[in-house]
Amino acid sequence: MLKKTLSALAVATLAFSAHAADVLKVAASAVPHAEILNFVKPQLKAQGVDLQIKEFSDYIQPNAAVEDKQLDANFFQHQPYLDSYNKDRKSSIVAVPDGKVHVEPFGAYSRKIKAVSELKEGALIAIPNDPSNAGRALLLLQKQGLIELKDPKNITATPIDIVKNPKKLKFRELEAALLPRALQDVDLALINTNYAIEAKLNPTKDALFIEGADSPYANLVAARADRANDPRIQKLVKALHTPQVKKFIQDKYQGAVVPAF
């Protein structure tokens, strides 16, 4: 009897272990990343993967949680940001193979003006304070002819790299998540689309100017290098690249988020 009981416990333990091995914990920004992940969750469940989504409101913790092995992967960032993070933190997070999912065209917003031509001399511009997104903001301002950078293609440029500033624009660097709240205090803010959407801003209608769909800043799935080829993560990437997901992105975000596959 004891032998049978032990055998039953062993089988139960193996079954639990097999089930636990299929859990996939992914960090994500609430919009649009977690929304897209929730859309594919039923598909992954049918394939034996229990997708558990942990939402974050900043750009630091999702990578830290993956690096510390608290979570298996994340979905919130683009390659330039990941490169900058790894360099600054000496971490080893990588983009998983074929992990690009969508582009969130970066835009400029204002509560004080209706057109770029209305920017006055000495206007205050808010931009993200992380290197990759700060550079992205400055490149977009350069494209509008508002400034000129020492290296016009430097994706990690900072305000000190500005060599021409005809309107004598002033810059305030803030954490990306705080930029929508700063709109009342600045003349213009360059805001990541996920935070713009959360703040009820419509990038295709409210942005004074915005990146095109050809933006190189595709958001991707990332993981530790030793987990990049994990079968569970590969299933996630495959699920994120279906025609159904493409249609979901196009229908739900109406150009504010653009499929990158």
PDB file of C-alpha atoms in Angstrom:
ATOM      1  CA  MET A   1       0.000   0.000   0.000  1.00  0.00           C
ATOM      2  CA  LEU A   2       2.839   2.360   0.912  1.00  0.00           C
ATOM      3  CA  LYS A   3       4.561   1.509  -2.348  1.00  0.00           C
ATOM      4  CA  LYS A   4       1.406   2.381  -4.338  1.00  0.00           C
ATOM      5  CA  THR A   5       1.016   5.636  -2.433  1.00  0.00           C
ATOM      6  CA  LEU A   6       4.615   6.598  -3.118  1.00  0.00           C
ATOM      7  CA  SER A   7       4.176   5.733  -6.802  1.00  0.00           C
ATOM      8  CA  ALA A   8       1.060   7.894  -6.993  1.00  0.00           C
ATOM      9  CA  LEU A   9       2.906  10.779  -5.342  1.00  0.00           C
ATOM     10  CA  ALA A  10       5.775  10.407  -7.782  1.00  0.00           C
ATOM     11  CA  VAL A  11       3.394  10.530 -10.743  1.00  0.00           C
ATOM     12  CA  ALA A  12       1.648  13.584  -9.277  1.00  0.00           C
ATOM     13  CA  THR A  13       4.992  15.292  -8.698  1.00  0.00           C
ATOM     14  CA  LEU A  14       6.068  14.627 -12.273  1.00  0.00           C
ATOM     15  CA  ALA A  15       2.762  15.930 -13.593  1.00  0.00           C
ATOM     16  CA  PHE A  16       3.096  19.099 -11.506  1.00  0.00           C
ATOM     17  CA  SER A  17       6.688  19.595 -12.666  1.00  0.00           C
ATOM     18  CA  ALA A  18       5.663  19.181 -16.300  1.00  0.00           C
ATOM     19  CA  HIS A  19       2.896  21.721 -15.821  1.00  0.00           C
ATOM     20  CA  ALA A  20       5.191  24.156 -13.999  1.00  0.00           C
ATOM     21  CA  ALA A  21       7.773  23.891 -16.791  1.00  0.00           C
ATOM     22  CA  ASP A  22       5.160  25.193 -19.231  1.00  0.00           C
ATOM     23  CA  VAL A  23       4.587  28.428 -17.313  1.00  0.00           C
ATOM     24  CA  LEU A  24       6.011  31.422 -19.179  1.00  0.00           C
ATOM     25  CA  LYS A  25       6.361  34.652 -17.201  1.00  0.00           C
ATOM     26  CA  VAL A  26       6.658  37.780 -19.324  1.00  0.00           C
ATOM     27  CA  ALA A  27       7.114  41.419 -18.286  1.00  0.00           C
ATOM     28  CA  ALA A  28       5.301  44.038 -20.347  1.00  0.00           C
ATOM     29  CA  SER A  29       4.162  47.631 -20.473  1.00  0.00           C
ATOM     30  CA  ALA A  30       0.390  47.836 -20.024  1.00  0.00           C
ATOM     31  CA  VAL A  31      -0.319  49.388 -23.436  1.00  0.00           C
ATOM     32  CA  PRO A  32      -0.049  47.997 -26.027  1.00  0.00           C
ATOM     33  CA  HIS A  33       2.268  45.158 -25.015  1.00  0.00           C
ATOM     34  CA  ALA A  34       0.183  43.495 -22.301  1.00  0.00           C
ATOM     35  CA  GLU A  35      -2.937  43.913 -24.438  1.00  0.00           C
ATOM     36  CA  ILE A  36      -1.274  42.101 -27.332  1.00  0.00           C
ATOM     37  CA  LEU A  37       0.012  39.377 -25.006  1.00  0.00           C
ATOM     38  CA  ASN A  38      -3.457  38.866 -23.553  1.00  0.00           C
ATOM     39  CA  PHE A  39      -4.778  38.471 -27.098  1.00  0.00           C
ATOM     40  CA  VAL A  40      -2.432  35.523 -27.775  1.00  0.00           C
ATOM     41  CA  LYS A  41      -2.799  33.974 -24.319  1.00  0.00           C
ATOM     42  CA  PRO A  42      -5.629  31.562 -25.335  1.00  0.00           C
ATOM     43  CA  GLN A  43      -3.627  30.394 -28.354  1.00  0.00           C
ATOM     44  CA  LEU A  44      -0.609  29.626 -26.163  1.00  0.00           C
ATOM     45  CA  LYS A  45      -2.791  27.848 -23.605  1.00  0.00           C
ATOM     46  CA  ALA A  46      -3.978  25.533 -26.370  1.00  0.00           C
ATOM     47  CA  GLN A  47      -0.301  24.747 -27.036  1.00  0.00           C
ATOM     48  CA  GLY A  48       0.364  23.920 -23.390  1.00  0.00           C
ATOM     49  CA  VAL A  49       1.968  27.232 -22.416  1.00  0.00           C
ATOM     50  CA  ASP A  50       0.567  29.115 -19.427  1.00  0.00           C
ATOM     51  CA  LEU A  51       1.422  32.729 -20.264  1.00  0.00           C
ATOM     52  CA  GLN A  52       1.615  34.868 -17.121  1.00  0.00           C
ATOM     53  CA  ILE A  53       1.891  38.604 -17.772  1.00  0.00           C
ATOM     54  CA  LYS A  54       3.465  40.990 -15.271  1.00  0.00           C
ATOM     55  CA  GLU A  55       2.793  44.646 -16.054  1.00  0.00           C
ATOM     56  CA  PHE A  56       5.334  47.387 -15.340  1.00  0.00           C
ATOM     57  CA  SER A  57       5.052  51.160 -15.638  1.00  0.00           C
ATOM     58  CA  ASP A  58       8.747  51.891 -16.159  1.00  0.00           C
ATOM     59  CA  TYR A  59      11.568  50.785 -18.453  1.00  0.00           C
ATOM     60  CA  ILE A  60      14.055  49.547 -15.830  1.00  0.00           C
ATOM     61  CA  GLN A  61      12.288  46.842 -13.823  1.00  0.00           C
ATOM     62  CA  PRO A  62      11.212  44.672 -16.794  1.00  0.00           C
ATOM     63  CA  ASN A  63      14.844  44.119 -17.758  1.00  0.00           C
ATOM     64  CA  ALA A  64      16.046  43.777 -14.163  1.00  0.00           C
ATOM     65  CA  ALA A  65      13.434  41.074 -13.485  1.00  0.00           C
ATOM     66  CA  VAL A  66      14.553  39.109 -16.539  1.00  0.00           C
ATOM     67  CA  GLU A  67      18.231  39.507 -15.718  1.00  0.00           C
ATOM     68  CA  ASP A  68      17.582  38.257 -12.172  1.00  0.00           C
ATOM     69  CA  LYS A  69      15.618  35.263 -13.530  1.00  0.00           C
ATOM     70  CA  GLN A  70      12.430  36.361 -11.773  1.00  0.00           C
ATOM     71  CA  LEU A  71      10.755  36.428 -15.187  1.00  0.00           C
ATOM     72  CA  ASP A  72      11.486  34.545 -18.401  1.00  0.00           C
ATOM     73  CA  ALA A  73      11.198  37.305 -20.986  1.00  0.00           C
ATOM     74  CA  ASN A  74       9.921  40.808 -21.570  1.00  0.00           C
ATOM     75  CA  PHE A  75       8.077  42.698 -24.272  1.00  0.00           C
ATOM     76  CA  PHE A  76       8.269  46.488 -24.038  1.00  0.00           C
ATOM     77  CA  GLN A  77      11.446  47.828 -25.669  1.00  0.00           C
ATOM     78  CA  HIS A  78      13.252  48.379 -28.951  1.00  0.00           C
ATOM     79  CA  GLN A  79      16.806  47.346 -29.846  1.00  0.00           C
ATOM     80  CA  PRO A  80      18.485  50.754 -29.294  1.00  0.00           C
ATOM     81  CA  TYR A  81      17.061  50.913 -25.773  1.00  0.00           C
ATOM     82  CA  LEU A  82      18.126  47.323 -25.061  1.00  0.00           C
ATOM     83  CA  ASP A  83      21.650  48.049 -26.300  1.00  0.00           C
ATOM     84  CA  SER A  84      21.857  51.131 -24.097  1.00  0.00           C
ATOM     85  CA  TYR A  85      20.511  49.257 -21.066  1.00  0.00           C
ATOM     86  CA  ASN A  86      22.986  46.393 -21.478  1.00  0.00           C
ATOM     87  CA  LYS A  87      25.876  48.833 -21.821  1.00  0.00           C
ATOM     88  CA  ASP A  88      24.894  50.843 -18.738  1.00  0.00           C
ATOM     89  CA  ARG A  89      23.986  47.880 -16.525  1.00  0.00           C
ATOM     90  CA  LYS A  90      26.514  45.350 -17.871  1.00  0.00           C
ATOM     91  CA  SER A  91      23.643  42.910 -18.407  1.00  0.00           C
ATOM     92  CA  SER A  92      23.238  40.159 -20.979  1.00  0.00           C
ATOM     93  CA  ILE A  93      19.676  40.464 -22.249  1.00  0.00           C
ATOM     94  CA  VAL A  94      19.191  39.792 -25.961  1.00  0.00           C
ATOM     95  CA  ALA A  95      16.462  40.105 -28.536  1.00  0.00           C
ATOM     96  CA  VAL A  96      15.066  36.629 -29.153  1.00  0.00           C
ATOM     97  CA  PRO A  97      15.310  35.308 -32.742  1.00  0.00           C
ATOM     98  CA  ASP A  98      12.725  36.946 -35.030  1.00  0.00           C
ATOM     99  CA  GLY A  99      11.356  38.722 -31.963  1.00  0.00           C
ATOM    100  CA  LYS A 100      10.242  42.024 -33.553  1.00  0.00           C
ATOM    101  CA  VAL A 101       6.493  42.593 -33.197  1.00  0.00           C
ATOM    102  CA  HIS A 102       5.461  46.208 -33.759  1.00  0.00           C
ATOM    103  CA  VAL A 103       6.527  49.822 -34.086  1.00  0.00           C
ATOM    104  CA  GLU A 104       5.076  52.568 -31.897  1.00  0.00           C
ATOM    105  CA  PRO A 105       5.680  55.732 -33.928  1.00  0.00           C
ATOM    106  CA  PHE A 106       7.211  58.318 -31.583  1.00  0.00           C
ATOM    107  CA  GLY A 107       5.337  61.623 -31.505  1.00  0.00           C
ATOM    108  CA  ALA A 108       5.414  65.237 -30.311  1.00  0.00           C
ATOM    109  CA  TYR A 109       2.495  66.624 -28.301  1.00  0.00           C
ATOM    110  CA  SER A 110       1.484  69.980 -26.880  1.00  0.00           C
ATOM    111  CA  ARG A 111      -1.280  71.570 -24.828  1.00  0.00           C
ATOM    112  CA  LYS A 112      -0.112  75.068 -25.762  1.00  0.00           C
ATOM    113  CA  ILE A 113       0.352  75.135 -29.526  1.00  0.00           C
ATOM    114  CA  LYS A 114      -1.440  73.636 -32.516  1.00  0.00           C
ATOM    115  CA  ALA A 115       1.445  73.614 -34.998  1.00  0.00           C
ATOM    116  CA  VAL A 116       5.237  73.452 -34.917  1.00  0.00           C
ATOM    117  CA  SER A 117       5.425  76.893 -36.517  1.00  0.00           C
ATOM    118  CA  GLU A 118       3.913  78.326 -33.314  1.00  0.00           C
ATOM    119  CA  LEU A 119       6.933  77.339 -31.201  1.00  0.00           C
ATOM    120  CA  LYS A 120       8.397  80.545 -29.804  1.00  0.00           C
ATOM    121  CA  GLU A 121      12.032  81.364 -29.157  1.00  0.00           C
ATOM    122  CA  GLY A 122      13.186  79.776 -25.915  1.00  0.00           C
ATOM    123  CA  ALA A 123      10.328  77.232 -25.874  1.00  0.00           C
ATOM    124  CA  LEU A 124      10.693  74.402 -23.353  1.00  0.00           C
ATOM    125  CA  ILE A 125      10.818  70.890 -24.833  1.00  0.00           C
ATOM    126  CA  ALA A 126      10.499  67.736 -22.716  1.00  0.00           C
ATOM    127  CA  ILE A 127      12.222  64.568 -23.926  1.00  0.00           C
ATOM    128  CA  PRO A 128      12.864  61.120 -22.379  1.00  0.00           C
ATOM    129  CA  ASN A 129      15.912  60.890 -20.131  1.00  0.00           C
ATOM    130  CA  ASP A 130      17.153  57.460 -21.260  1.00  0.00           C
ATOM    131  CA  PRO A 131      19.878  57.618 -23.935  1.00  0.00           C
ATOM    132  CA  SER A 132      18.142  55.751 -26.756  1.00  0.00           C
ATOM    133  CA  ASN A 133      14.802  57.541 -26.505  1.00  0.00           C
ATOM    134  CA  ALA A 134      16.428  60.939 -25.922  1.00  0.00           C
ATOM    135  CA  GLY A 135      18.375  60.449 -29.136  1.00  0.00           C
ATOM    136  CA  ARG A 136      15.222  59.318 -30.895  1.00  0.00           C
ATOM    137  CA  ALA A 137      13.424  62.486 -29.787  1.00  0.00           C
ATOM    138  CA  LEU A 138      16.259  64.729 -30.951  1.00  0.00           C
ATOM    139  CA  LEU A 139      16.430  62.990 -34.333  1.00  0.00           C
ATOM    140  CA  LEU A 140      12.707  63.619 -34.774  1.00  0.00           C
ATOM    141  CA  LEU A 141      13.147  67.302 -33.859  1.00  0.00           C
ATOM    142  CA  GLN A 142      16.016  67.478 -36.337  1.00  0.00           C
ATOM    143  CA  LYS A 143      13.801  65.991 -39.042  1.00  0.00           C
ATOM    144  CA  GLN A 144      11.384  68.879 -38.416  1.00  0.00           C
ATOM    145  CA  GLY A 145      14.220  71.366 -38.961  1.00  0.00           C
ATOM    146  CA  LEU A 146      14.079  72.622 -35.368  1.00  0.00           C
ATOM    147  CA  ILE A 147      17.647  71.637 -34.447  1.00  0.00           C
ATOM    148  CA  GLU A 148      20.771  70.197 -36.033  1.00  0.00           C
ATOM    149  CA  LEU A 149      22.963  67.549 -34.412  1.00  0.00           C
ATOM    150  CA  LYS A 150      26.728  67.192 -34.635  1.00  0.00           C
ATOM    151  CA  ASP A 151      26.161  63.688 -36.022  1.00  0.00           C
ATOM    152  CA  PRO A 152      22.767  63.727 -37.791  1.00  0.00           C
ATOM    153  CA  LYS A 153      22.437  59.936 -37.440  1.00  0.00           C
ATOM    154  CA  ASN A 154      23.469  59.525 -33.803  1.00  0.00           C
ATOM    155  CA  ILE A 155      20.667  57.538 -32.143  1.00  0.00           C
ATOM    156  CA  THR A 156      22.108  58.236 -28.672  1.00  0.00           C
ATOM    157  CA  ALA A 157      22.488  61.993 -29.102  1.00  0.00           C
ATOM    158  CA  THR A 158      21.845  64.272 -26.118  1.00  0.00           C
ATOM    159  CA  PRO A 159      21.115  68.008 -25.991  1.00  0.00           C
ATOM    160  CA  ILE A 160      24.859  68.752 -25.738  1.00  0.00           C
ATOM    161  CA  ASP A 161      25.224  67.309 -29.266  1.00  0.00           C
ATOM    162  CA  ILE A 162      23.031  70.047 -30.746  1.00  0.00           C
ATOM    163  CA  VAL A 163      25.133  72.351 -32.953  1.00  0.00           C
ATOM    164  CA  LYS A 164      22.321  74.500 -34.375  1.00  0.00           C
ATOM    165  CA  ASN A 165      19.306  75.659 -32.383  1.00  0.00           C
ATOM    166  CA  PRO A 166      17.776  78.650 -34.213  1.00  0.00           C
ATOM    167  CA  LYS A 167      14.858  79.055 -31.794  1.00  0.00           C
ATOM    168  CA  LYS A 168      17.117  78.630 -28.740  1.00  0.00           C
ATOM    169  CA  LEU A 169      14.912  75.782 -27.554  1.00  0.00           C
ATOM    170  CA  LYS A 170      15.417  74.609 -23.982  1.00  0.00           C
ATOM    171  CA  PHE A 171      15.281  70.953 -23.005  1.00  0.00           C
ATOM    172  CA  ARG A 172      14.022  69.131 -19.941  1.00  0.00           C
ATOM    173  CA  GLU A 173      14.875  65.429 -19.683  1.00  0.00           C
ATOM    174  CA  LEU A 174      12.315  63.350 -17.779  1.00  0.00           C
ATOM    175  CA  GLU A 175      11.549  59.697 -17.150  1.00  0.00           C
ATOM    176  CA  ALA A 176       9.506  58.521 -20.138  1.00  0.00           C
ATOM    177  CA  ALA A 177       6.475  57.599 -18.029  1.00  0.00           C
ATOM    178  CA  LEU A 178       6.238  61.153 -16.658  1.00  0.00           C
ATOM    179  CA  LEU A 179       6.178  62.950 -20.011  1.00  0.00           C
ATOM    180  CA  PRO A 180       2.373  63.033 -20.477  1.00  0.00           C
ATOM    181  CA  ARG A 181       2.010  64.705 -17.065  1.00  0.00           C
ATOM    182  CA  ALA A 182       4.546  67.356 -18.069  1.00  0.00           C
ATOM    183  CA  LEU A 183       2.415  68.622 -20.967  1.00  0.00           C
ATOM    184  CA  GLN A 184       0.930  71.387 -18.826  1.00  0.00           C
ATOM    185  CA  ASP A 185       4.384  72.674 -17.894  1.00  0.00           C
ATOM    186  CA  VAL A 186       6.229  72.565 -21.216  1.00  0.00           C
ATOM    187  CA  ASP A 187       5.613  73.825 -24.742  1.00  0.00           C
ATOM    188  CA  LEU A 188       6.219  70.470 -26.406  1.00  0.00           C
ATOM    189  CA  ALA A 189       6.832  66.904 -25.212  1.00  0.00           C
ATOM    190  CA  LEU A 190       8.209  63.971 -27.178  1.00  0.00           C
ATOM    191  CA  ILE A 191       6.334  60.938 -25.854  1.00  0.00           C
ATOM    192  CA  ASN A 192       6.613  57.192 -26.423  1.00  0.00           C
ATOM    193  CA  THR A 193       3.365  55.920 -27.919  1.00  0.00           C
ATOM    194  CA  ASN A 194       2.606  53.427 -25.137  1.00  0.00           C
ATOM    195  CA  TYR A 195       2.585  56.259 -22.593  1.00  0.00           C
ATOM    196  CA  ALA A 196       0.693  58.551 -24.967  1.00  0.00           C
ATOM    197  CA  ILE A 197      -2.073  55.953 -25.370  1.00  0.00           C
ATOM    198  CA  GLU A 198      -2.259  55.396 -21.603  1.00  0.00           C
ATOM    199  CA  ALA A 199      -2.719  59.165 -21.210  1.00  0.00           C
ATOM    200  CA  LYS A 200      -5.666  59.050 -23.651  1.00  0.00           C
ATOM    201  CA  LEU A 201      -3.715  60.777 -26.404  1.00  0.00           C
ATOM    202  CA  ASN A 202      -4.377  59.586 -29.950  1.00  0.00           C
ATOM    203  CA  PRO A 203      -1.000  59.563 -31.738  1.00  0.00           C
ATOM    204  CA  THR A 204      -2.516  59.768 -35.219  1.00  0.00           C
ATOM    205  CA  LYS A 205      -4.735  62.732 -34.281  1.00  0.00           C
ATOM    206  CA  ASP A 206      -3.092  64.528 -31.365  1.00  0.00           C
ATOM    207  CA  ALA A 207       0.593  64.434 -32.312  1.00  0.00           C
ATOM    208  CA  LEU A 208       1.889  67.595 -33.986  1.00  0.00           C
ATOM    209  CA  PHE A 209       4.381  65.388 -35.809  1.00  0.00           C
ATOM    210  CA  ILE A 210       5.189  61.705 -35.606  1.00  0.00           C
ATOM    211  CA  GLU A 211       7.582  59.085 -36.963  1.00  0.00           C
ATOM    212  CA  GLY A 212       6.619  57.211 -40.084  1.00  0.00           C
ATOM    213  CA  ALA A 213       5.948  53.474 -40.240  1.00  0.00           C
ATOM    214  CA  ASP A 214       9.561  53.048 -41.435  1.00  0.00           C
ATOM    215  CA  SER A 215      10.870  53.731 -37.922  1.00  0.00           C
ATOM    216  CA  PRO A 216      13.760  51.417 -36.986  1.00  0.00           C
ATOM    217  CA  TYR A 217      12.527  51.243 -33.390  1.00  0.00           C
ATOM    218  CA  ALA A 218      10.566  47.988 -33.552  1.00  0.00           C
ATOM    219  CA  ASN A 219       9.435  46.669 -30.168  1.00  0.00           C
ATOM    220  CA  LEU A 220      10.609  43.127 -29.539  1.00  0.00           C
ATOM    221  CA  VAL A 221      10.586  40.142 -27.220  1.00  0.00           C
ATOM    222  CA  ALA A 222      13.786  39.906 -25.160  1.00  0.00           C
ATOM    223  CA  ALA A 223      15.275  37.374 -22.752  1.00  0.00           C
ATOM    224  CA  ARG A 224      18.529  36.328 -21.127  1.00  0.00           C
ATOM    225  CA  ALA A 225      20.960  34.924 -23.686  1.00  0.00           C
ATOM    226  CA  ASP A 226      20.718  31.476 -22.098  1.00  0.00           C
ATOM    227  CA  ARG A 227      16.932  31.463 -22.560  1.00  0.00           C
ATOM    228  CA  ALA A 228      16.587  33.116 -25.963  1.00  0.00           C
ATOM    229  CA  ASN A 229      15.883  29.791 -27.683  1.00  0.00           C
ATOM    230  CA  ASP A 230      13.585  28.412 -24.994  1.00  0.00           C
ATOM    231  CA  PRO A 231      10.755  26.474 -26.746  1.00  0.00           C
ATOM    232  CA  ARG A 232       8.131  28.345 -24.703  1.00  0.00           C
ATOM    233  CA  ILE A 233       9.489  31.713 -25.867  1.00  0.00           C
ATOM    234  CA  GLN A 234       9.664  30.449 -29.449  1.00  0.00           C
ATOM    235  CA  LYS A 235       5.982  29.526 -29.215  1.00  0.00           C
ATOM    236  CA  LEU A 236       5.236  33.024 -27.922  1.00  0.00           C
ATOM    237  CA  VAL A 237       7.055  34.677 -30.823  1.00  0.00           C
ATOM    238  CA  LYS A 238       5.286  32.461 -33.330  1.00  0.00           C
ATOM    239  CA  ALA A 239       1.926  33.333 -31.749  1.00  0.00           C
ATOM    240  CA  LEU A 240       2.745  37.049 -31.958  1.00  0.00           C
ATOM    241  CA  HIS A 241       3.453  36.795 -35.699  1.00  0.00           C
ATOM    242  CA  THR A 242       0.098  35.483 -36.904  1.00  0.00           C
ATOM    243  CA  PRO A 243      -2.266  37.275 -39.312  1.00  0.00           C
ATOM    244  CA  GLN A 244      -4.755  37.440 -36.423  1.00  0.00           C
ATOM    245  CA  VAL A 245      -2.324  39.490 -34.319  1.00  0.00           C
ATOM    246  CA  LYS A 246      -1.570  41.781 -37.258  1.00  0.00           C
ATOM    247  CA  LYS A 247      -5.295  42.426 -37.699  1.00  0.00           C
ATOM    248  CA  PHE A 248      -5.747  42.943 -33.942  1.00  0.00           C
ATOM    249  CA  ILE A 249      -3.005  45.600 -33.922  1.00  0.00           C
ATOM    250  CA  GLN A 250      -4.349  47.356 -37.005  1.00  0.00           C
ATOM    251  CA  ASP A 251      -7.971  47.348 -35.830  1.00  0.00           C
ATOM    252  CA  LYS A 252      -7.362  48.275 -32.199  1.00  0.00           C
ATOM    253  CA  TYR A 253      -4.680  50.962 -32.546  1.00  0.00           C
ATOM    254  CA  GLN A 254      -5.614  52.512 -35.893  1.00  0.00           C
ATOM    255  CA  GLY A 255      -2.062  53.430 -36.905  1.00  0.00           C
ATOM    256  CA  ALA A 256      -0.839  54.372 -33.431  1.00  0.00           C
ATOM    257  CA  VAL A 257       0.856  50.955 -33.362  1.00  0.00           C
ATOM    258  CA  VAL A 258       2.104  49.387 -36.598  1.00  0.00           C
ATOM    259  CA  PRO A 259       2.914  45.664 -37.128  1.00  0.00           C
ATOM    260  CA  ALA A 260       6.609  45.022 -37.824  1.00  0.00           C
ATOM    261  CA  PHE A 261       6.197  41.554 -39.341  1.00  0.00           C
TER     262      PHE A 261
END
